[in-house]
Short mmCIF file of C-alpha atoms and ligand atoms in Angstrom, two decimals:
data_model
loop_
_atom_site.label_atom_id
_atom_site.label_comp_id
_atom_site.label_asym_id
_atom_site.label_seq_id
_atom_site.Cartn_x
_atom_site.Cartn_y
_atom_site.Cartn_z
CA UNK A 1 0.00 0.00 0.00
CA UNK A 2 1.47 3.42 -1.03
CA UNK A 3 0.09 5.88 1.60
CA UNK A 4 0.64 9.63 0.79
CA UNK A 5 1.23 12.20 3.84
CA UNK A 6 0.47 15.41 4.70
CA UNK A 7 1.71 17.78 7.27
CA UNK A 8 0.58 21.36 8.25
CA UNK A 9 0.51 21.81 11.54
CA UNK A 10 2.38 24.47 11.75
CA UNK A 11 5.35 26.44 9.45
CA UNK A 12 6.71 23.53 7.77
CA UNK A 13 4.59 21.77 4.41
CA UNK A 14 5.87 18.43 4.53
CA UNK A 15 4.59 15.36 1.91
CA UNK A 16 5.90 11.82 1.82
CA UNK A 17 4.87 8.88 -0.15
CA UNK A 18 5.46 5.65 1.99
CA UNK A 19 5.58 2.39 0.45
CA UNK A 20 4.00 -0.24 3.36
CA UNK A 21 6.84 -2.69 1.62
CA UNK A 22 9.45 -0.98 0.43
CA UNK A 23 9.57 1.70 2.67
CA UNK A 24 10.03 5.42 2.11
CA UNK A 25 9.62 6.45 -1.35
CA UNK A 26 10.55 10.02 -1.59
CA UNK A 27 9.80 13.03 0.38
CA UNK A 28 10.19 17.51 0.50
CA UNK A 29 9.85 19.65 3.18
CA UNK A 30 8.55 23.54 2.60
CA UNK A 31 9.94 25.66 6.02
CA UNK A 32 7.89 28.54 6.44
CA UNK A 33 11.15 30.35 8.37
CA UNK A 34 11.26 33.38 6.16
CA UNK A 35 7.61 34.10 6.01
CA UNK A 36 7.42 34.36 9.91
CA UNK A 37 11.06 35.56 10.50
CA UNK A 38 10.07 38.98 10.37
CA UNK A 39 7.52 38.52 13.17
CA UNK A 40 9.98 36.61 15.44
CA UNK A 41 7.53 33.71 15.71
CA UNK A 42 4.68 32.05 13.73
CA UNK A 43 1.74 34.02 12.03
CA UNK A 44 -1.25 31.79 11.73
CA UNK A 45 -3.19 33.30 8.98
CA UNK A 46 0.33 33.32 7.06
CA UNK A 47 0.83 30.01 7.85
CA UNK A 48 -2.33 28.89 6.22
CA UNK A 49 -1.86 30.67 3.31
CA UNK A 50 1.63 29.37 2.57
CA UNK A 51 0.52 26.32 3.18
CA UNK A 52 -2.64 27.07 0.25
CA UNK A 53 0.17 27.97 -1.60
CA UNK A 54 2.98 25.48 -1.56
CA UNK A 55 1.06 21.95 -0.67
CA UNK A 56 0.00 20.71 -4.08
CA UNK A 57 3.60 21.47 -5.87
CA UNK A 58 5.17 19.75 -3.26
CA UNK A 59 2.69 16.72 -3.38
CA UNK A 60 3.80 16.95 -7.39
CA UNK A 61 7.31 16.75 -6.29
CA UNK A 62 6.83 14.04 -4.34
CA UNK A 63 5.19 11.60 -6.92
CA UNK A 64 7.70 12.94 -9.11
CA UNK A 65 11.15 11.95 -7.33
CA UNK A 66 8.95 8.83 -6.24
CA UNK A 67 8.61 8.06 -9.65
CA UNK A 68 4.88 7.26 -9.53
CA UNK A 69 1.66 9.06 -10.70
CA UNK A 70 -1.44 9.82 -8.45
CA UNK A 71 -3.25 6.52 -9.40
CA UNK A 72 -0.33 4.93 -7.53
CA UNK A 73 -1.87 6.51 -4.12
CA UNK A 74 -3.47 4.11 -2.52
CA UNK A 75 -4.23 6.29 0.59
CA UNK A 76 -4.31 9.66 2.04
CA UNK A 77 -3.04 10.20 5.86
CA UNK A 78 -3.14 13.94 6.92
CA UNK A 79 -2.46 15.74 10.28
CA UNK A 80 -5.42 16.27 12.08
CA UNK A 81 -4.48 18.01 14.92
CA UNK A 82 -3.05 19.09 17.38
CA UNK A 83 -1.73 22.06 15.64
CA UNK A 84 -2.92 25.70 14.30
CA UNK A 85 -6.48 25.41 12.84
CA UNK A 86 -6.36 26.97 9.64
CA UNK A 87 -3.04 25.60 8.82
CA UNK A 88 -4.59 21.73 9.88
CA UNK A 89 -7.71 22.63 7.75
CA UNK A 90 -5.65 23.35 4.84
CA UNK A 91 -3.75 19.46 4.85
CA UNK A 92 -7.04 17.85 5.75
CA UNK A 93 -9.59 19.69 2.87
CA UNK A 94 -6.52 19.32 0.38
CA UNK A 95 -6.09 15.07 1.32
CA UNK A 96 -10.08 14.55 1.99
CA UNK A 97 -10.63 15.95 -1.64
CA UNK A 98 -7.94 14.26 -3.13
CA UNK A 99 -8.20 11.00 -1.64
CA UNK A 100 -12.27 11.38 -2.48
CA UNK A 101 -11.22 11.90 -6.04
CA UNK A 102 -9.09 9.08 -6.40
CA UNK A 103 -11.60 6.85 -4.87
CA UNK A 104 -9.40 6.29 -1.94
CA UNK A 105 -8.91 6.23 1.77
CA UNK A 106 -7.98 9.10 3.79
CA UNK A 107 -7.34 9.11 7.62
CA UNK A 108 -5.87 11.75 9.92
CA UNK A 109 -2.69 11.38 11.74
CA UNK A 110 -2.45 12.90 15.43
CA UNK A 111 0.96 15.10 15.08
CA UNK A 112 2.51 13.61 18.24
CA UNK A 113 1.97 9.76 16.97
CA UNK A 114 3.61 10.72 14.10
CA UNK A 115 6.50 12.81 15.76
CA UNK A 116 6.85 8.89 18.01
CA UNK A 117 6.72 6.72 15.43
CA UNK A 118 9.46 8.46 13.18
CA UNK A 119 12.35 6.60 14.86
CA UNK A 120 10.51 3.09 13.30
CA UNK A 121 11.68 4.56 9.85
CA UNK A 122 15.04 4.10 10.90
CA UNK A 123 17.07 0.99 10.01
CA UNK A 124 17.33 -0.51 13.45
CA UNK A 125 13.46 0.70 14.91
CA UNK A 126 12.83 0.37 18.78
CA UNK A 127 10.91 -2.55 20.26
CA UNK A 128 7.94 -2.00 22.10
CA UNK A 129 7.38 -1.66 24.94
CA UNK A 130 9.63 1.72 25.40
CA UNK A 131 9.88 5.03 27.02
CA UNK A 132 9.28 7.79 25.04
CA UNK A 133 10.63 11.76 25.41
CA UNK A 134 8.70 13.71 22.81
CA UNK A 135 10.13 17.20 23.37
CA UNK A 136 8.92 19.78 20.30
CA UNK A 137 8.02 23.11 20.10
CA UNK A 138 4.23 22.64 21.69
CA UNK A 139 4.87 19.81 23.98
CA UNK A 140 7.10 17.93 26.37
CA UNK A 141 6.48 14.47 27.71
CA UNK A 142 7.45 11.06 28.97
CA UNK A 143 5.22 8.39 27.59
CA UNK A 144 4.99 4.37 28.19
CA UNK A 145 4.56 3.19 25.05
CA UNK A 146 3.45 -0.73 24.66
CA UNK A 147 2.45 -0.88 21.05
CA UNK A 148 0.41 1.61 18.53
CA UNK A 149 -2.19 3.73 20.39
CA UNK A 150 -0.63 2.12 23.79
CA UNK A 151 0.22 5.12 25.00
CA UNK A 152 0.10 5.87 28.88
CA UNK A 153 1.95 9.56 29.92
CA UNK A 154 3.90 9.15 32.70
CA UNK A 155 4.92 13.06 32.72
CA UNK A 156 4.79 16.22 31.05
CA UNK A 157 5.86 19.76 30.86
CA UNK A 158 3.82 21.75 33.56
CA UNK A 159 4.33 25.57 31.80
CA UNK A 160 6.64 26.05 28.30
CA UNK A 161 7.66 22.82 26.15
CA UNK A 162 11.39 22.45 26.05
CA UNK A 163 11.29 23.92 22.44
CA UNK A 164 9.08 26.80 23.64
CA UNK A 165 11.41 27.36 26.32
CA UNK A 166 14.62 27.08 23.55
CA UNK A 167 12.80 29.77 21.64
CA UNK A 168 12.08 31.53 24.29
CA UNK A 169 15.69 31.71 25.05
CA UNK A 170 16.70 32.84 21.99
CA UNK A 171 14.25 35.76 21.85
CA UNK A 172 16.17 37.19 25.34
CA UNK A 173 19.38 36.45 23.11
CA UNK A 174 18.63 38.49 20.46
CA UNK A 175 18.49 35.24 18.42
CA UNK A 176 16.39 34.83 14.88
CA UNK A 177 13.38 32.45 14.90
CA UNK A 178 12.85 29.26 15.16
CA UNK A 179 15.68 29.68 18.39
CA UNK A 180 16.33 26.50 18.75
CA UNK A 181 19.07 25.39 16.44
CA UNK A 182 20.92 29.49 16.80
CA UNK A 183 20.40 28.78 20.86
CA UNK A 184 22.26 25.00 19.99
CA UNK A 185 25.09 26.68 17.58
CA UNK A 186 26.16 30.04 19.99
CA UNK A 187 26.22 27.27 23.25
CA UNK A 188 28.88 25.76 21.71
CA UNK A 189 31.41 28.58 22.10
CA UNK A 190 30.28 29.72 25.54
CA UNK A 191 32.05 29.02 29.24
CA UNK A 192 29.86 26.08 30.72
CA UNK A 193 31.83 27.21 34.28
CA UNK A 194 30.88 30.79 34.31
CA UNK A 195 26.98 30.21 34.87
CA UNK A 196 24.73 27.19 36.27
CA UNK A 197 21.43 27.16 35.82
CA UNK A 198 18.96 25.04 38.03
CA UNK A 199 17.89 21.92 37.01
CA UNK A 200 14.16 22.25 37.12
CA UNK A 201 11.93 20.00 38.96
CA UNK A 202 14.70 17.39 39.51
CA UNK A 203 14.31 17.14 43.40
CA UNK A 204 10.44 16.78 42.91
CA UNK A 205 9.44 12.85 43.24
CA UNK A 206 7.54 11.79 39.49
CA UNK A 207 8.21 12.63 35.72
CA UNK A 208 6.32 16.17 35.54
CA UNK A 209 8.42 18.79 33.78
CA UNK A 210 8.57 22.63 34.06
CA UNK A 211 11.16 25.17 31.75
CA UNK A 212 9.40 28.39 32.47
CA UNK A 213 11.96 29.39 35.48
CA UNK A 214 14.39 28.60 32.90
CA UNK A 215 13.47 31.34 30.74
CA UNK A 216 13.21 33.89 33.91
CA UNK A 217 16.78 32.65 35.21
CA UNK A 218 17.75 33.11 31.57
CA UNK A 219 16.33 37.10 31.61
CA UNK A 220 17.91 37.89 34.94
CA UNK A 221 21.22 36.57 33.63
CA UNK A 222 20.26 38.90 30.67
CA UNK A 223 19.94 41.72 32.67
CA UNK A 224 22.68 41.45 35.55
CA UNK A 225 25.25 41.38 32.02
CA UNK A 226 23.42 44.34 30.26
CA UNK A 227 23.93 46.53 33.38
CA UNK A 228 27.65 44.98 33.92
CA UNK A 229 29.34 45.61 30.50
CA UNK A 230 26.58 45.34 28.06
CA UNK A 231 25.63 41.79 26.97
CA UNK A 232 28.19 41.12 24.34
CA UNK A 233 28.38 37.58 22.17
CA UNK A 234 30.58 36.04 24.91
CA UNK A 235 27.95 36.60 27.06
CA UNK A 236 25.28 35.51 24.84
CA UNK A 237 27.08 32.13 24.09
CA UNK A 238 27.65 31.27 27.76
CA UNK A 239 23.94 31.89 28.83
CA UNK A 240 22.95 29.96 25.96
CA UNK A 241 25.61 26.88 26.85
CA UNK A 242 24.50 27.12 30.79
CA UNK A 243 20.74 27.16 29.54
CA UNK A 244 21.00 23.88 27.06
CA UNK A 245 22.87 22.23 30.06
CA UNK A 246 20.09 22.69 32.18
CA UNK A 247 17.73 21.79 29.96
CA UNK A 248 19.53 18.52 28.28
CA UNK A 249 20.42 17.57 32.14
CA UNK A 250 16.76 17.51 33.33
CA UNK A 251 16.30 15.49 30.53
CA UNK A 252 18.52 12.94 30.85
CA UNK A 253 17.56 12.58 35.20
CA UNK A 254 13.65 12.73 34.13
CA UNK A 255 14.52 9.64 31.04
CA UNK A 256 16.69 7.60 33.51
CA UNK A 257 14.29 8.12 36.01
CA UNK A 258 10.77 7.26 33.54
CA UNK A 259 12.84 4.05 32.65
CA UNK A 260 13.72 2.69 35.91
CA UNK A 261 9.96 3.32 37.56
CA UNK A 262 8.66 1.33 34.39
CA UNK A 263 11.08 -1.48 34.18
CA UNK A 264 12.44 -0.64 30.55
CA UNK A 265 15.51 -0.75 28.91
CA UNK A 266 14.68 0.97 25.28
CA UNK A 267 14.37 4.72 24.95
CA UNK A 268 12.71 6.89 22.00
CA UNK A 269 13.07 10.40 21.79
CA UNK A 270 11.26 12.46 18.98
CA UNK A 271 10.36 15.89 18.42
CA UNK A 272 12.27 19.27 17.25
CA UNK A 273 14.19 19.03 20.12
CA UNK A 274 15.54 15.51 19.47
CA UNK A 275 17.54 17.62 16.89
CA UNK A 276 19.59 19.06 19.64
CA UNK A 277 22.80 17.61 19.28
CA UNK A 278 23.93 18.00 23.20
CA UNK A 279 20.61 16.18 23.80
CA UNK A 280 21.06 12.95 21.68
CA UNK A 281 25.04 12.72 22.49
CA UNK A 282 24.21 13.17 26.12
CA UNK A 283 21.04 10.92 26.41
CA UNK A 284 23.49 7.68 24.86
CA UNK A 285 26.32 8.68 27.13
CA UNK A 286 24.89 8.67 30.00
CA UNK A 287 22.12 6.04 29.53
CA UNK A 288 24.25 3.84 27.41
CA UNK A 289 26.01 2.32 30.04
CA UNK A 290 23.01 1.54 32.01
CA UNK A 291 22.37 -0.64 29.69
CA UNK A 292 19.50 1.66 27.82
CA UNK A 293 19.18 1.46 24.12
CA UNK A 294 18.57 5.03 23.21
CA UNK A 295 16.76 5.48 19.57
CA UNK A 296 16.43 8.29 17.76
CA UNK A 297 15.17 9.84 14.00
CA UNK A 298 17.55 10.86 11.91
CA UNK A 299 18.28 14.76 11.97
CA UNK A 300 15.68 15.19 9.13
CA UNK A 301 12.80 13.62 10.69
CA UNK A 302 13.18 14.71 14.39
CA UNK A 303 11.41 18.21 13.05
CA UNK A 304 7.84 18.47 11.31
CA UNK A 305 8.00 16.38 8.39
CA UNK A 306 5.36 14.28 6.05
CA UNK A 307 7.36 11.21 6.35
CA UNK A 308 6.57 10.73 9.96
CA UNK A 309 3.06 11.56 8.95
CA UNK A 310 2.60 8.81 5.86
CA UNK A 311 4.25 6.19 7.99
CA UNK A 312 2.05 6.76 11.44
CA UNK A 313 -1.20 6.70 8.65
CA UNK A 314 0.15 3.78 6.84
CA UNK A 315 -0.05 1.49 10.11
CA UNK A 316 -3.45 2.85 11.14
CA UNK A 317 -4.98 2.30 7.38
CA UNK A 318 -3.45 -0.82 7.29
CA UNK A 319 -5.37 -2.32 10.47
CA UNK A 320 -8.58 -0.76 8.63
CA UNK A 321 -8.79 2.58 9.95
CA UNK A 322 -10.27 5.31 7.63
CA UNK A 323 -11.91 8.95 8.01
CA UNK A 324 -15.54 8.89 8.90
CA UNK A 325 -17.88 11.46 7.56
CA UNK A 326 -17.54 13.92 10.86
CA UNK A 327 -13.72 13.87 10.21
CA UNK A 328 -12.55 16.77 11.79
CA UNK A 329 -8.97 18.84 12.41
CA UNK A 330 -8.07 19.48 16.29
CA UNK A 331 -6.15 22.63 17.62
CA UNK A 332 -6.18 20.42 20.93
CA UNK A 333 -6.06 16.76 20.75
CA UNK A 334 -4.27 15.25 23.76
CA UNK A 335 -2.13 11.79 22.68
CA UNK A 336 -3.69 9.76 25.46
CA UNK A 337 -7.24 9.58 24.09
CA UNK A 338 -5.80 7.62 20.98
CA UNK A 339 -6.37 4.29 21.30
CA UNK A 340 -5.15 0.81 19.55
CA UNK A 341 -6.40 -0.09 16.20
CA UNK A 342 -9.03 -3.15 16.36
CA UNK A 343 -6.99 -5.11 13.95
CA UNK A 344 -3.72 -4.99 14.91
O1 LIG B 401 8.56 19.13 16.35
P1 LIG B 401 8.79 20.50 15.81
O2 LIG B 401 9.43 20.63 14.47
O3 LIG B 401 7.46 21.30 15.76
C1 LIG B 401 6.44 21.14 16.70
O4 LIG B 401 5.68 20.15 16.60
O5 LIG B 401 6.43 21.98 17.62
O6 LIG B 401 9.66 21.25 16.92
C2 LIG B 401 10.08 22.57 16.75
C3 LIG B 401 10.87 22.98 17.97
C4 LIG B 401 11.19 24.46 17.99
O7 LIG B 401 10.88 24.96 19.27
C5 LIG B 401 12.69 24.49 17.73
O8 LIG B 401 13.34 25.61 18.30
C6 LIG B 401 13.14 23.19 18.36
O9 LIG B 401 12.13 22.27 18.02
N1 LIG B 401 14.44 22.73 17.84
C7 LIG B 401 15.56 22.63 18.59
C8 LIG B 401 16.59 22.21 17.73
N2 LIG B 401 16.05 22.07 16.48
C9 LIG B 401 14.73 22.39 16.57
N3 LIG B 401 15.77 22.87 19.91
C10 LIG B 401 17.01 22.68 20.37
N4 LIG B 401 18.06 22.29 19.61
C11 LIG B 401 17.89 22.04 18.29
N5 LIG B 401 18.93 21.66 17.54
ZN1 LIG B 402 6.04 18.72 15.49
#
């Protein structure tokens, strides 16, 4: 079964064709960046329009590099939420109409199913059951995951996601948007002796997360250097290497400790975030020799992407899901009221 995806969620049109045998067929990702640079962060109503504008060529593309034709699609899988509204609505009318005229299936995809299943499209996927960190730019959580739809959340972010909180950062840094990746790059050249952040929440028994003191440590520090000298790119680096500490070492306690209360020895991490380089190297180091497998996408699928999207739709269609008649998109759509397919 060919299964064609479609993701826009948010600032990034990404289509896939995936290939239920032989895998990933091709795939293009439109980034929105440039449209919402200007703004410092992302303008619905631009959004949506981009994503009018740029989803069919790409889905062209697509079929193109894949080498196949639209009567090769055997199904449409969509994002359905959560994400912005008008941006979802775009993705869903655009599959529900093609898939309708093709004759074929469409379903939609929750965006945080897709973001955890992208590390099966690597070459050695995870075995259920695992622990999953799914740490993106709306949300931040530890999940128990025993099989598809299996999904019980053992913690989650109480205030900003980590990539909220990265972006968040960057803003106070002077930083473009998305911060993330400039917040990564300028922590690389800072002092990680000259300041320590807290490590949020770590003393606190359970798996809940919370990054918003981050951000207000991350200000004062700000502050206390514009008043000193002026904050100058020294400065900026070594705020931005003591904040990605904190944040990668809460991680890595709140993983280890996820893992031990369930039992489990495999770890998944997904998201934007998952991107961050100090995250992935620090996760394996430190896990590693405790024995934990630690599983990851590849750089190119840790972001939004329509891979993630056509593979998480594949398994669903596959064990005979499809879109009713009061298919709907979701701004708000929490993971844990998915549930396993019938036929599995
Ligand atoms: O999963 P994603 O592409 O979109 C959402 O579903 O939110 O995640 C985007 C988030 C942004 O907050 C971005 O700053 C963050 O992921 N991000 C990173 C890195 N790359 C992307 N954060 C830290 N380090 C990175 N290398
Ligand atoms: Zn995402």
């Amino acid at each position: 079964m060919r299964v064609l995806g479609i993701e826009t969620s948010c600032d990034e049109t990404g289509i896939a064709l995936y290939d239920t045998q032989h895998g990933l067929l091709a795939d293009a990702l439109y980034s929105q960046v440039a449209v919402h640079a200007e703004y410092g962060g992302v303008v619905p109503e631009l959004a949506s329009r981009d994503h009018i504008r740029k989803t069919l060529p790409l889905i062209d593309k697509v079929l193109a590099d894949a080498q196949c034709n639209k009567s090769d699609i055997d199904a449409v899988a969509y994002t359905a939420g959560p994400g912005l509204v008008g941006a979802l609505m775009v993705g869903a009318t655009l599959a529900r109409s093609l898939a309708k005229g093709l004759g074929v299936p469409s379903l939609g995809v929750h965006h945080m199913e897709g973001h955890l299943l992208a590390p099966m499209l690597a070459d050695d996927p995870p075995a259920y059951p695992f622990v999953a960190l799914l740490v993106s730019g709306g949300h931040s959580q530890l999940v128990r995951v025993n099989g598809l739809g299996m999904y019980t959340l053992l913690g989650e972010s109480l205030d900003d996601a980590a990539g909220e909180a990265f972006d968040k950062t960057a803003k106070l840094l002077n930083l473009p948007y998305p911060g993330g990746p400039h917040v990564a790059k300028l922590a690389e050249s800072g002092d990680p002796e000259r300041f320590i952040f807290p490590r949020p929440m770590v003393k606190h028994p359970g798996l809940d997360l919370s990054f918003s003191g981050l951000k207000t440590h991350t200000l004062t520090t700000v502050r206390q250097c514009v008043a000193e000298t002026g904050l100058t790119e020294q400065d900026k680096a070594d705020i931005a290497c003591a904040f990605e500490r904190a944040v990668v070492d809460t991680l890595v306690i709140k993983c280890r400790r996820a893992l031990k209360q369930e039992g489990l020895k495999t770890l998944v991490m997904a998201g934007g975030v998952s991107a961050n380089k100090r995250l992935r190297e620090s996760l394996a180091a430190k896990l590693g020799p405790e024995g934990i497998a630690v599983h990851y996408p590849s750089l190119r699928l840790c972001t939004d992407n329509g891979a993630m999207i056509a593979y998480a739709g594949a398994l669903r269609l596959a064990a005979g899901e499809r879109d009713g008649a009061d298919a709907e998109v979701r701004a708000r759509w929490p993971m844990t009221e998915l549930s396993a397919p019938e036929v599995a």
